[in-house]
Amino acid sequence: MLPTKSAPISRNARVDFLRGVAISCVLILHFALAFGFKNSPLGTLLSPALLHAIAFNGNFGVTMFFVISGFLITSNSLSRWNNLKEINARTFYLFRFARIMPSLLLVLAIIVTLGCLDIPFFDNSDNNHHLPSSYFLISIGSVLSFWHNVLMQTSGYINYCIDVYWSLSVEEVFYLALPLVCLLLRRTWLIVAVCITAIVIGPIYRSQHTNNEIFFMYGYFACFDAIAFGCITALLARRGIIPIKFNRVLRLAAAIALGVVYLRGIDGHEIFGFSLIALASAAFLLGAANDNSPGWSTGRLSSGVRWVGRYSYEIYLFHIVVLGLMRNVLTKEQLSYSARLPWFLLFLVLTALVAWLVARYVSEPANTAIRRRYGH
């Protein structure tokens, strides 16, 4: 086995909580886009502005995910190798492949099979496209080679299910670059300088594309700043710069900031809205990193959110398949006022069940097997 220099990495309940919040935002957004909440009891109880803010700012949840990814990958690398300049690229890439690819290949196989059968929402007909099944060679290839967001920037929305995986392209390019940057630069301050550069470039890039969501939300340079916030947060947490007694206050302030910025919305805040969400997420993680004390994000009331966070990757991959199948059963117009929230609940339950099954019988066994077989 390749040597590691520290104990096995344990889960952080508060990180799982934030992950659960992030994926919940995405689930609400995608259901709202498919079926809506306006013609439901929520539309009666909440003002149109508040309901819209809750339902249609879910892309901020993706930004939270990017921050978490940067934080966890950097933290885990520091735990394994003690210093980023000592990172073992082969092991790093192997671990990323083992975690990401098995369930991704499964969901892509399901989508392609259903798409080749011309089942709506699985074929290549999104946004009035009518592309043949052979186009899956390009779309699937772009997902697996990490440029699907670029494909969308040139061709628009193409496939209802596959287009959701644009964010994988951003994360995977980051995963490819991190070991190379660390081994090349070798000094922490230079790595931090690269991160700060990404943080500066993010809003500048978004400011040039505020009229096109595929660019200001999905572009590499529109998203790398959030990951960079996470990386810097991991380095700061490693130094323990925040006294333990201030962690609770920091987390609470960050949670309030997340709520305020989220409800303020994306529209009109395309440039710095994502930066503020990333900064607030990073602050929450900084306050969570070295604190195992009980609190509102670790108690029983938040256990469901943490469970969702634990299986967030499988939920992310398979929720859109569940939603696509449900859209083939009932349309938005066919759902009655009283049936809409139960339909949403069914969506959540089915997604959670599928995600757990995939994690239990595909992701976790494959991850373990690949690491054991090739991790030496």
mmCIF file of C-alpha atoms in Angstrom:
data_model
loop_
_atom_site.group_PDB
_atom_site.id
_atom_site.type_symbol
_atom_site.label_atom_id
_atom_site.label_comp_id
_atom_site.label_asym_id
_atom_site.label_seq_id
_atom_site.Cartn_x
_atom_site.Cartn_y
_atom_site.Cartn_z
ATOM 1 C CA MET A 1 0.000 0.000 0.000
ATOM 2 C CA LEU A 2 1.119 3.572 -0.624
ATOM 3 C CA PRO A 3 1.991 5.119 2.715
ATOM 4 C CA THR A 4 -0.328 7.548 4.400
ATOM 5 C CA LYS A 5 0.799 9.668 7.290
ATOM 6 C CA SER A 6 -2.299 9.977 9.435
ATOM 7 C CA ALA A 7 -5.282 8.153 10.834
ATOM 8 C CA PRO A 8 -8.326 7.360 8.706
ATOM 9 C CA ILE A 9 -10.410 10.412 7.876
ATOM 10 C CA SER A 10 -13.674 10.664 9.828
ATOM 11 C CA ARG A 11 -16.884 12.369 8.766
ATOM 12 C CA ASN A 12 -17.803 15.795 10.060
ATOM 13 C CA ALA A 13 -21.507 15.996 10.948
ATOM 14 C CA ARG A 14 -21.673 19.727 10.253
ATOM 15 C CA VAL A 15 -20.164 19.312 6.802
ATOM 16 C CA ASP A 16 -22.806 16.671 6.081
ATOM 17 C CA PHE A 17 -25.426 19.123 7.304
ATOM 18 C CA LEU A 18 -24.264 21.826 4.891
ATOM 19 C CA ARG A 19 -24.133 19.245 2.091
ATOM 20 C CA GLY A 20 -27.686 18.238 2.939
ATOM 21 C CA VAL A 21 -28.830 21.849 2.721
ATOM 22 C CA ALA A 22 -27.042 22.276 -0.607
ATOM 23 C CA ILE A 23 -28.541 19.200 -2.294
ATOM 24 C CA SER A 24 -31.978 20.069 -0.877
ATOM 25 C CA CYS A 25 -31.780 23.430 -2.657
ATOM 26 C CA VAL A 26 -31.048 21.600 -5.917
ATOM 27 C CA LEU A 27 -33.905 19.135 -5.433
ATOM 28 C CA ILE A 28 -36.387 21.915 -4.746
ATOM 29 C CA LEU A 29 -35.216 23.826 -7.823
ATOM 30 C CA HIS A 30 -35.504 20.903 -10.203
ATOM 31 C CA PHE A 31 -38.922 19.882 -8.924
ATOM 32 C CA ALA A 32 -40.094 23.487 -9.186
ATOM 33 C CA LEU A 33 -38.890 23.703 -12.770
ATOM 34 C CA ALA A 34 -40.648 20.433 -13.623
ATOM 35 C CA PHE A 35 -43.920 20.718 -11.705
ATOM 36 C CA GLY A 36 -43.988 24.045 -9.877
ATOM 37 C CA PHE A 37 -45.173 24.915 -6.386
ATOM 38 C CA LYS A 38 -47.432 27.858 -7.164
ATOM 39 C CA ASN A 39 -50.585 25.743 -7.577
ATOM 40 C CA SER A 40 -50.135 24.038 -4.207
ATOM 41 C CA PRO A 41 -50.728 24.827 -0.528
ATOM 42 C CA LEU A 42 -47.303 26.491 -0.508
ATOM 43 C CA GLY A 43 -48.592 28.936 -3.104
ATOM 44 C CA THR A 44 -51.407 29.824 -0.725
ATOM 45 C CA LEU A 45 -49.332 30.041 2.439
ATOM 46 C CA LEU A 46 -46.327 31.926 1.049
ATOM 47 C CA SER A 47 -46.125 35.156 -0.904
ATOM 48 C CA PRO A 48 -45.222 34.764 -4.600
ATOM 49 C CA ALA A 49 -41.893 36.510 -4.004
ATOM 50 C CA LEU A 50 -40.913 34.286 -1.083
ATOM 51 C CA LEU A 51 -42.005 31.100 -2.842
ATOM 52 C CA HIS A 52 -40.021 32.085 -5.934
ATOM 53 C CA ALA A 53 -36.950 32.871 -3.824
ATOM 54 C CA ILE A 54 -37.084 29.502 -2.062
ATOM 55 C CA ALA A 55 -37.755 27.465 -5.193
ATOM 56 C CA PHE A 56 -35.678 29.077 -7.927
ATOM 57 C CA ASN A 57 -32.314 29.937 -6.402
ATOM 58 C CA GLY A 58 -31.150 26.337 -6.155
ATOM 59 C CA ASN A 59 -28.039 26.993 -8.212
ATOM 60 C CA PHE A 60 -26.661 28.639 -5.091
ATOM 61 C CA GLY A 61 -26.751 25.106 -3.674
ATOM 62 C CA VAL A 62 -24.283 24.036 -6.354
ATOM 63 C CA THR A 63 -21.987 26.851 -5.254
ATOM 64 C CA MET A 64 -22.157 25.511 -1.698
ATOM 65 C CA PHE A 65 -21.153 22.112 -3.070
ATOM 66 C CA PHE A 66 -18.133 23.579 -4.819
ATOM 67 C CA VAL A 67 -16.951 25.187 -1.578
ATOM 68 C CA ILE A 68 -17.445 21.909 0.280
ATOM 69 C CA SER A 69 -15.526 20.018 -2.419
ATOM 70 C CA GLY A 70 -12.567 22.366 -2.239
ATOM 71 C CA PHE A 71 -12.604 22.193 1.549
ATOM 72 C CA LEU A 72 -12.859 18.408 1.804
ATOM 73 C CA ILE A 73 -10.357 17.561 -0.909
ATOM 74 C CA THR A 74 -7.794 19.940 0.565
ATOM 75 C CA SER A 75 -8.488 18.812 4.146
ATOM 76 C CA ASN A 76 -8.315 15.131 3.238
ATOM 77 C CA SER A 77 -5.101 15.646 1.286
ATOM 78 C CA LEU A 78 -3.545 17.396 4.273
ATOM 79 C CA SER A 79 -4.675 14.556 6.538
ATOM 80 C CA ARG A 80 -3.188 11.896 4.256
ATOM 81 C CA TRP A 81 0.082 13.575 3.351
ATOM 82 C CA ASN A 82 0.491 16.317 5.987
ATOM 83 C CA ASN A 83 1.566 18.800 3.336
ATOM 84 C CA LEU A 84 0.146 19.545 -0.094
ATOM 85 C CA LYS A 85 3.602 19.384 -1.680
ATOM 86 C CA GLU A 86 3.768 15.720 -0.598
ATOM 87 C CA ILE A 87 0.524 14.764 -2.336
ATOM 88 C CA ASN A 88 0.720 11.487 -4.253
ATOM 89 C CA ALA A 89 -0.927 12.165 -7.603
ATOM 90 C CA ARG A 90 -1.513 8.508 -8.464
ATOM 91 C CA THR A 91 -3.283 7.796 -5.183
ATOM 92 C CA PHE A 92 -5.229 11.045 -5.393
ATOM 93 C CA TYR A 93 -6.552 10.287 -8.886
ATOM 94 C CA LEU A 94 -7.284 6.672 -7.979
ATOM 95 C CA PHE A 95 -9.350 7.680 -4.957
ATOM 96 C CA ARG A 96 -11.290 10.238 -6.994
ATOM 97 C CA PHE A 97 -11.954 7.698 -9.750
ATOM 98 C CA ALA A 98 -13.082 5.068 -7.241
ATOM 99 C CA ARG A 99 -15.527 7.453 -5.586
ATOM 100 C CA ILE A 100 -16.961 9.128 -8.663
ATOM 101 C CA MET A 101 -16.948 6.811 -11.656
ATOM 102 C CA PRO A 102 -18.852 3.607 -10.695
ATOM 103 C CA SER A 103 -22.191 5.283 -9.933
ATOM 104 C CA LEU A 104 -21.670 7.855 -12.691
ATOM 105 C CA LEU A 105 -21.195 5.139 -15.297
ATOM 106 C CA LEU A 106 -24.335 3.401 -14.000
ATOM 107 C CA VAL A 107 -26.545 6.473 -14.237
ATOM 108 C CA LEU A 108 -25.211 7.359 -17.693
ATOM 109 C CA ALA A 109 -25.955 3.814 -18.890
ATOM 110 C CA ILE A 110 -29.536 4.136 -17.618
ATOM 111 C CA ILE A 111 -30.041 7.506 -19.297
ATOM 112 C CA VAL A 112 -28.602 6.343 -22.622
ATOM 113 C CA THR A 113 -30.749 3.190 -22.602
ATOM 114 C CA LEU A 114 -33.940 5.140 -21.925
ATOM 115 C CA GLY A 115 -32.908 7.831 -24.390
ATOM 116 C CA CYS A 116 -32.311 5.316 -27.171
ATOM 117 C CA LEU A 117 -35.868 4.093 -26.537
ATOM 118 C CA ASP A 118 -37.024 7.670 -27.249
ATOM 119 C CA ILE A 119 -38.498 8.118 -23.797
ATOM 120 C CA PRO A 120 -39.145 11.835 -23.232
ATOM 121 C CA PHE A 121 -36.746 13.690 -20.937
ATOM 122 C CA PHE A 122 -34.076 11.072 -21.587
ATOM 123 C CA ASP A 123 -33.588 11.609 -25.324
ATOM 124 C CA ASN A 124 -31.658 14.480 -26.875
ATOM 125 C CA SER A 125 -34.647 16.755 -27.398
ATOM 126 C CA ASP A 126 -34.349 19.374 -24.688
ATOM 127 C CA ASN A 127 -34.836 23.017 -25.660
ATOM 128 C CA ASN A 128 -36.371 22.022 -29.040
ATOM 129 C CA HIS A 129 -33.335 19.998 -30.092
ATOM 130 C CA HIS A 130 -34.055 16.829 -32.048
ATOM 131 C CA LEU A 131 -30.733 15.065 -32.111
ATOM 132 C CA PRO A 132 -30.256 11.375 -32.916
ATOM 133 C CA SER A 133 -29.209 8.761 -30.380
ATOM 134 C CA SER A 134 -25.717 8.827 -31.847
ATOM 135 C CA TYR A 135 -25.309 12.249 -30.221
ATOM 136 C CA PHE A 136 -24.960 10.424 -26.915
ATOM 137 C CA LEU A 137 -21.397 9.669 -28.022
ATOM 138 C CA ILE A 138 -20.678 13.377 -27.773
ATOM 139 C CA SER A 139 -22.734 14.228 -24.696
ATOM 140 C CA ILE A 140 -21.617 11.227 -22.656
ATOM 141 C CA GLY A 141 -18.055 11.722 -23.857
ATOM 142 C CA SER A 142 -18.170 15.337 -22.703
ATOM 143 C CA VAL A 143 -19.341 14.294 -19.230
ATOM 144 C CA LEU A 144 -16.631 11.659 -18.894
ATOM 145 C CA SER A 145 -13.921 13.976 -20.196
ATOM 146 C CA PHE A 146 -15.058 16.964 -18.126
ATOM 147 C CA TRP A 147 -16.171 19.539 -20.688
ATOM 148 C CA HIS A 148 -19.941 19.145 -20.743
ATOM 149 C CA ASN A 149 -20.363 22.707 -19.531
ATOM 150 C CA VAL A 150 -18.400 23.849 -22.588
ATOM 151 C CA LEU A 151 -20.627 21.732 -24.831
ATOM 152 C CA MET A 152 -23.659 23.435 -23.304
ATOM 153 C CA GLN A 153 -22.108 26.846 -23.907
ATOM 154 C CA THR A 154 -21.843 26.045 -27.609
ATOM 155 C CA SER A 155 -25.057 24.047 -28.088
ATOM 156 C CA GLY A 156 -27.391 25.116 -25.281
ATOM 157 C CA TYR A 157 -29.494 22.718 -23.250
ATOM 158 C CA ILE A 158 -29.543 19.362 -25.030
ATOM 159 C CA ASN A 159 -30.530 16.513 -22.730
ATOM 160 C CA TYR A 160 -32.777 17.037 -19.709
ATOM 161 C CA CYS A 161 -30.929 14.503 -17.551
ATOM 162 C CA ILE A 162 -27.357 14.723 -18.761
ATOM 163 C CA ASP A 163 -27.174 18.515 -18.641
ATOM 164 C CA VAL A 164 -27.456 18.372 -14.854
ATOM 165 C CA TYR A 165 -23.965 16.881 -14.781
ATOM 166 C CA TRP A 166 -22.316 20.076 -15.991
ATOM 167 C CA SER A 167 -21.045 20.654 -12.437
ATOM 168 C CA LEU A 168 -19.033 17.433 -12.571
ATOM 169 C CA SER A 169 -16.993 18.974 -15.365
ATOM 170 C CA VAL A 170 -16.040 21.864 -13.088
ATOM 171 C CA GLU A 171 -15.169 19.624 -10.146
ATOM 172 C CA GLU A 172 -13.232 17.084 -12.187
ATOM 173 C CA VAL A 173 -11.054 19.725 -13.816
ATOM 174 C CA PHE A 174 -10.292 20.972 -10.312
ATOM 175 C CA TYR A 175 -9.444 17.420 -9.223
ATOM 176 C CA LEU A 176 -7.155 17.018 -12.213
ATOM 177 C CA ALA A 177 -5.398 20.310 -11.536
ATOM 178 C CA LEU A 178 -4.945 20.186 -7.762
ATOM 179 C CA PRO A 179 -2.138 17.595 -7.495
ATOM 180 C CA LEU A 180 -0.296 19.128 -10.436
ATOM 181 C CA VAL A 181 -0.507 22.636 -8.984
ATOM 182 C CA CYS A 182 0.601 21.431 -5.553
ATOM 183 C CA LEU A 183 3.537 19.424 -6.887
ATOM 184 C CA LEU A 184 4.591 22.204 -9.233
ATOM 185 C CA LEU A 185 4.368 25.153 -6.837
ATOM 186 C CA ARG A 186 5.220 23.235 -3.633
ATOM 187 C CA ARG A 187 4.817 26.282 -1.406
ATOM 188 C CA THR A 188 1.550 26.923 0.418
ATOM 189 C CA TRP A 189 1.620 30.662 -0.180
ATOM 190 C CA LEU A 190 1.852 30.099 -3.936
ATOM 191 C CA ILE A 191 -1.109 27.721 -3.811
ATOM 192 C CA VAL A 192 -3.042 30.337 -1.841
ATOM 193 C CA ALA A 193 -2.077 32.926 -4.462
ATOM 194 C CA VAL A 194 -3.594 30.712 -7.178
ATOM 195 C CA CYS A 195 -6.774 30.407 -5.115
ATOM 196 C CA ILE A 196 -6.984 34.166 -4.580
ATOM 197 C CA THR A 197 -6.519 34.658 -8.318
ATOM 198 C CA ALA A 198 -9.484 32.336 -8.978
ATOM 199 C CA ILE A 199 -11.563 34.242 -6.412
ATOM 200 C CA VAL A 200 -10.799 37.511 -8.196
ATOM 201 C CA ILE A 201 -11.428 36.115 -11.688
ATOM 202 C CA GLY A 202 -14.833 34.611 -10.757
ATOM 203 C CA PRO A 203 -16.897 37.809 -10.485
ATOM 204 C CA ILE A 204 -14.990 39.416 -13.354
ATOM 205 C CA TYR A 205 -15.903 36.486 -15.617
ATOM 206 C CA ARG A 206 -19.521 36.507 -14.461
ATOM 207 C CA SER A 207 -19.763 40.255 -15.070
ATOM 208 C CA GLN A 208 -19.000 39.628 -18.743
ATOM 209 C CA HIS A 209 -21.824 37.080 -19.121
ATOM 210 C CA THR A 210 -24.727 38.279 -16.970
ATOM 211 C CA ASN A 211 -27.171 37.806 -19.861
ATOM 212 C CA ASN A 212 -26.409 34.086 -20.299
ATOM 213 C CA GLU A 213 -26.916 31.688 -17.385
ATOM 214 C CA ILE A 214 -25.018 28.874 -19.085
ATOM 215 C CA PHE A 215 -21.938 31.068 -18.873
ATOM 216 C CA PHE A 216 -22.305 32.944 -15.573
ATOM 217 C CA MET A 217 -23.438 29.825 -13.689
ATOM 218 C CA TYR A 218 -21.786 26.907 -15.513
ATOM 219 C CA GLY A 219 -18.461 28.186 -16.842
ATOM 220 C CA TYR A 220 -15.195 26.982 -15.332
ATOM 221 C CA PHE A 221 -14.130 30.487 -14.328
ATOM 222 C CA ALA A 222 -17.618 31.204 -13.001
ATOM 223 C CA CYS A 223 -17.227 28.369 -10.486
ATOM 224 C CA PHE A 224 -13.561 27.955 -9.633
ATOM 225 C CA ASP A 225 -13.752 30.813 -7.139
ATOM 226 C CA ALA A 226 -16.134 28.810 -4.928
ATOM 227 C CA ILE A 227 -13.766 25.831 -4.926
ATOM 228 C CA ALA A 228 -10.875 28.176 -4.143
ATOM 229 C CA PHE A 229 -12.770 29.519 -1.120
ATOM 230 C CA GLY A 230 -13.033 25.930 0.100
ATOM 231 C CA CYS A 231 -9.328 25.249 -0.394
ATOM 232 C CA ILE A 232 -8.287 28.353 1.531
ATOM 233 C CA THR A 233 -10.753 27.510 4.298
ATOM 234 C CA ALA A 234 -9.156 24.065 4.708
ATOM 235 C CA LEU A 235 -5.710 25.647 4.994
ATOM 236 C CA LEU A 236 -6.960 28.147 7.569
ATOM 237 C CA ALA A 237 -8.712 25.409 9.547
ATOM 238 C CA ARG A 238 -5.471 23.444 9.569
ATOM 239 C CA ARG A 239 -3.834 26.370 11.359
ATOM 240 C CA GLY A 240 -6.694 26.609 13.856
ATOM 241 C CA ILE A 241 -6.973 30.381 13.543
ATOM 242 C CA ILE A 242 -10.481 30.520 15.042
ATOM 243 C CA PRO A 243 -10.665 29.933 18.817
ATOM 244 C CA ILE A 244 -13.094 27.140 19.666
ATOM 245 C CA LYS A 245 -15.278 29.493 21.713
ATOM 246 C CA PHE A 246 -16.057 31.550 18.599
ATOM 247 C CA ASN A 247 -16.993 28.618 16.360
ATOM 248 C CA ARG A 248 -20.676 28.569 17.314
ATOM 249 C CA VAL A 249 -21.057 32.299 16.679
ATOM 250 C CA LEU A 250 -19.254 32.009 13.348
ATOM 251 C CA ARG A 251 -21.486 29.146 12.207
ATOM 252 C CA LEU A 252 -24.638 30.980 13.206
ATOM 253 C CA ALA A 253 -23.558 34.179 11.457
ATOM 254 C CA ALA A 254 -22.651 32.177 8.352
ATOM 255 C CA ALA A 255 -26.011 30.377 8.370
ATOM 256 C CA ILE A 256 -27.873 33.684 8.619
ATOM 257 C CA ALA A 257 -25.771 35.130 5.788
ATOM 258 C CA LEU A 258 -26.498 32.084 3.626
ATOM 259 C CA GLY A 259 -30.227 32.493 4.192
ATOM 260 C CA VAL A 260 -30.213 36.215 3.460
ATOM 261 C CA VAL A 261 -28.123 35.944 0.288
ATOM 262 C CA TYR A 262 -30.095 32.901 -0.908
ATOM 263 C CA LEU A 263 -33.467 34.605 -0.496
ATOM 264 C CA ARG A 264 -32.149 37.792 -2.085
ATOM 265 C CA GLY A 265 -31.749 35.633 -5.171
ATOM 266 C CA ILE A 266 -29.617 35.251 -8.255
ATOM 267 C CA ASP A 267 -31.482 37.697 -10.496
ATOM 268 C CA GLY A 268 -29.724 41.033 -10.311
ATOM 269 C CA HIS A 269 -26.878 39.522 -8.298
ATOM 270 C CA GLU A 270 -25.218 37.366 -10.919
ATOM 271 C CA ILE A 271 -21.781 38.854 -10.312
ATOM 272 C CA PHE A 272 -21.264 38.786 -6.555
ATOM 273 C CA GLY A 273 -24.186 36.662 -5.355
ATOM 274 C CA PHE A 274 -22.233 33.469 -5.925
ATOM 275 C CA SER A 275 -19.165 34.976 -4.259
ATOM 276 C CA LEU A 276 -21.186 35.829 -1.149
ATOM 277 C CA ILE A 277 -22.737 32.365 -0.988
ATOM 278 C CA ALA A 278 -19.251 30.869 -1.300
ATOM 279 C CA LEU A 279 -17.858 33.156 1.402
ATOM 280 C CA ALA A 280 -20.702 32.344 3.813
ATOM 281 C CA SER A 281 -20.318 28.607 3.132
ATOM 282 C CA ALA A 282 -16.593 28.862 3.757
ATOM 283 C CA ALA A 283 -17.234 30.675 7.051
ATOM 284 C CA PHE A 284 -19.613 27.919 8.159
ATOM 285 C CA LEU A 285 -17.024 25.266 7.311
ATOM 286 C CA LEU A 286 -14.296 27.171 9.131
ATOM 287 C CA GLY A 287 -16.475 27.240 12.223
ATOM 288 C CA ALA A 288 -17.224 23.525 11.851
ATOM 289 C CA ALA A 289 -13.776 22.164 11.054
ATOM 290 C CA ASN A 290 -12.301 21.719 14.520
ATOM 291 C CA ASP A 291 -15.435 21.622 16.673
ATOM 292 C CA ASN A 292 -17.064 18.348 17.706
ATOM 293 C CA SER A 293 -19.341 19.898 20.320
ATOM 294 C CA PRO A 294 -23.097 19.296 20.041
ATOM 295 C CA GLY A 295 -25.269 21.938 18.390
ATOM 296 C CA TRP A 296 -28.288 22.665 16.223
ATOM 297 C CA SER A 297 -26.642 21.184 13.105
ATOM 298 C CA THR A 298 -25.621 17.957 14.858
ATOM 299 C CA GLY A 299 -28.747 17.114 16.873
ATOM 300 C CA ARG A 300 -31.709 14.857 16.184
ATOM 301 C CA LEU A 301 -33.775 17.551 14.481
ATOM 302 C CA SER A 302 -31.154 17.907 11.759
ATOM 303 C CA SER A 303 -30.391 14.187 11.377
ATOM 304 C CA GLY A 304 -32.484 13.940 8.210
ATOM 305 C CA VAL A 305 -30.578 16.771 6.591
ATOM 306 C CA ARG A 306 -27.274 15.133 7.513
ATOM 307 C CA TRP A 307 -28.462 11.802 6.061
ATOM 308 C CA VAL A 308 -29.267 13.544 2.797
ATOM 309 C CA GLY A 309 -25.828 15.154 2.904
ATOM 310 C CA ARG A 310 -24.134 11.813 3.432
ATOM 311 C CA TYR A 311 -25.709 10.441 0.248
ATOM 312 C CA SER A 312 -25.655 13.731 -1.630
ATOM 313 C CA TYR A 313 -23.517 12.463 -4.518
ATOM 314 C CA GLU A 314 -25.849 9.574 -5.325
ATOM 315 C CA ILE A 315 -28.851 11.878 -4.843
ATOM 316 C CA TYR A 316 -27.296 14.367 -7.240
ATOM 317 C CA LEU A 317 -26.731 11.695 -9.879
ATOM 318 C CA PHE A 318 -30.054 9.886 -9.692
ATOM 319 C CA HIS A 319 -32.645 12.478 -8.667
ATOM 320 C CA ILE A 320 -32.940 13.706 -12.234
ATOM 321 C CA VAL A 321 -33.647 10.150 -13.454
ATOM 322 C CA VAL A 322 -36.432 9.805 -10.876
ATOM 323 C CA LEU A 323 -37.787 13.209 -11.884
ATOM 324 C CA GLY A 324 -37.642 12.357 -15.577
ATOM 325 C CA LEU A 325 -39.609 9.158 -15.012
ATOM 326 C CA MET A 326 -42.178 11.003 -12.894
ATOM 327 C CA ARG A 327 -42.637 13.556 -15.678
ATOM 328 C CA ASN A 328 -43.539 10.683 -17.965
ATOM 329 C CA VAL A 329 -46.282 9.623 -15.543
ATOM 330 C CA LEU A 330 -47.892 13.016 -14.921
ATOM 331 C CA THR A 331 -47.412 16.429 -16.461
ATOM 332 C CA LYS A 332 -47.383 19.713 -14.582
ATOM 333 C CA GLU A 333 -50.880 20.457 -15.887
ATOM 334 C CA GLN A 334 -52.246 17.108 -14.741
ATOM 335 C CA LEU A 335 -51.175 17.596 -11.121
ATOM 336 C CA SER A 336 -53.939 18.967 -8.957
ATOM 337 C CA TYR A 337 -53.594 21.539 -6.193
ATOM 338 C CA SER A 338 -53.856 18.914 -3.458
ATOM 339 C CA ALA A 339 -51.607 16.358 -5.207
ATOM 340 C CA ARG A 340 -48.597 18.582 -5.855
ATOM 341 C CA LEU A 341 -46.970 18.415 -2.413
ATOM 342 C CA PRO A 342 -47.560 14.638 -2.050
ATOM 343 C CA TRP A 343 -45.979 14.289 -5.518
ATOM 344 C CA PHE A 344 -43.000 16.276 -4.272
ATOM 345 C CA LEU A 345 -42.793 14.064 -1.181
ATOM 346 C CA LEU A 346 -42.891 10.966 -3.397
ATOM 347 C CA PHE A 347 -40.061 12.440 -5.460
ATOM 348 C CA LEU A 348 -37.963 12.927 -2.328
ATOM 349 C CA VAL A 349 -38.677 9.436 -0.983
ATOM 350 C CA LEU A 350 -37.960 7.690 -4.289
ATOM 351 C CA THR A 351 -34.777 9.699 -4.785
ATOM 352 C CA ALA A 352 -33.561 8.886 -1.276
ATOM 353 C CA LEU A 353 -34.340 5.201 -1.747
ATOM 354 C CA VAL A 354 -32.569 4.971 -5.092
ATOM 355 C CA ALA A 355 -29.581 6.903 -3.741
ATOM 356 C CA TRP A 356 -29.273 4.604 -0.725
ATOM 357 C CA LEU A 357 -29.524 1.481 -2.890
ATOM 358 C CA VAL A 358 -26.884 2.768 -5.307
ATOM 359 C CA ALA A 359 -24.569 3.723 -2.446
ATOM 360 C CA ARG A 360 -25.104 0.407 -0.675
ATOM 361 C CA TYR A 361 -24.702 -1.903 -3.653
ATOM 362 C CA VAL A 362 -22.637 0.072 -6.184
ATOM 363 C CA SER A 363 -20.750 3.131 -4.934
ATOM 364 C CA GLU A 364 -19.399 1.854 -1.638
ATOM 365 C CA PRO A 365 -18.466 -1.700 -2.746
ATOM 366 C CA ALA A 366 -16.859 -0.433 -5.961
ATOM 367 C CA ASN A 367 -15.001 2.315 -4.114
ATOM 368 C CA THR A 368 -13.604 -0.188 -1.624
ATOM 369 C CA ALA A 369 -12.740 -2.786 -4.268
ATOM 370 C CA ILE A 370 -10.904 -0.338 -6.558
ATOM 371 C CA ARG A 371 -8.867 1.091 -3.698
ATOM 372 C CA ARG A 372 -7.900 -2.357 -2.447
ATOM 373 C CA ARG A 373 -7.067 -3.673 -5.904
ATOM 374 C CA TYR A 374 -5.085 -0.753 -7.260
ATOM 375 C CA GLY A 375 -4.099 1.290 -4.202
ATOM 376 C CA HIS A 376 -0.592 -0.095 -3.897
#
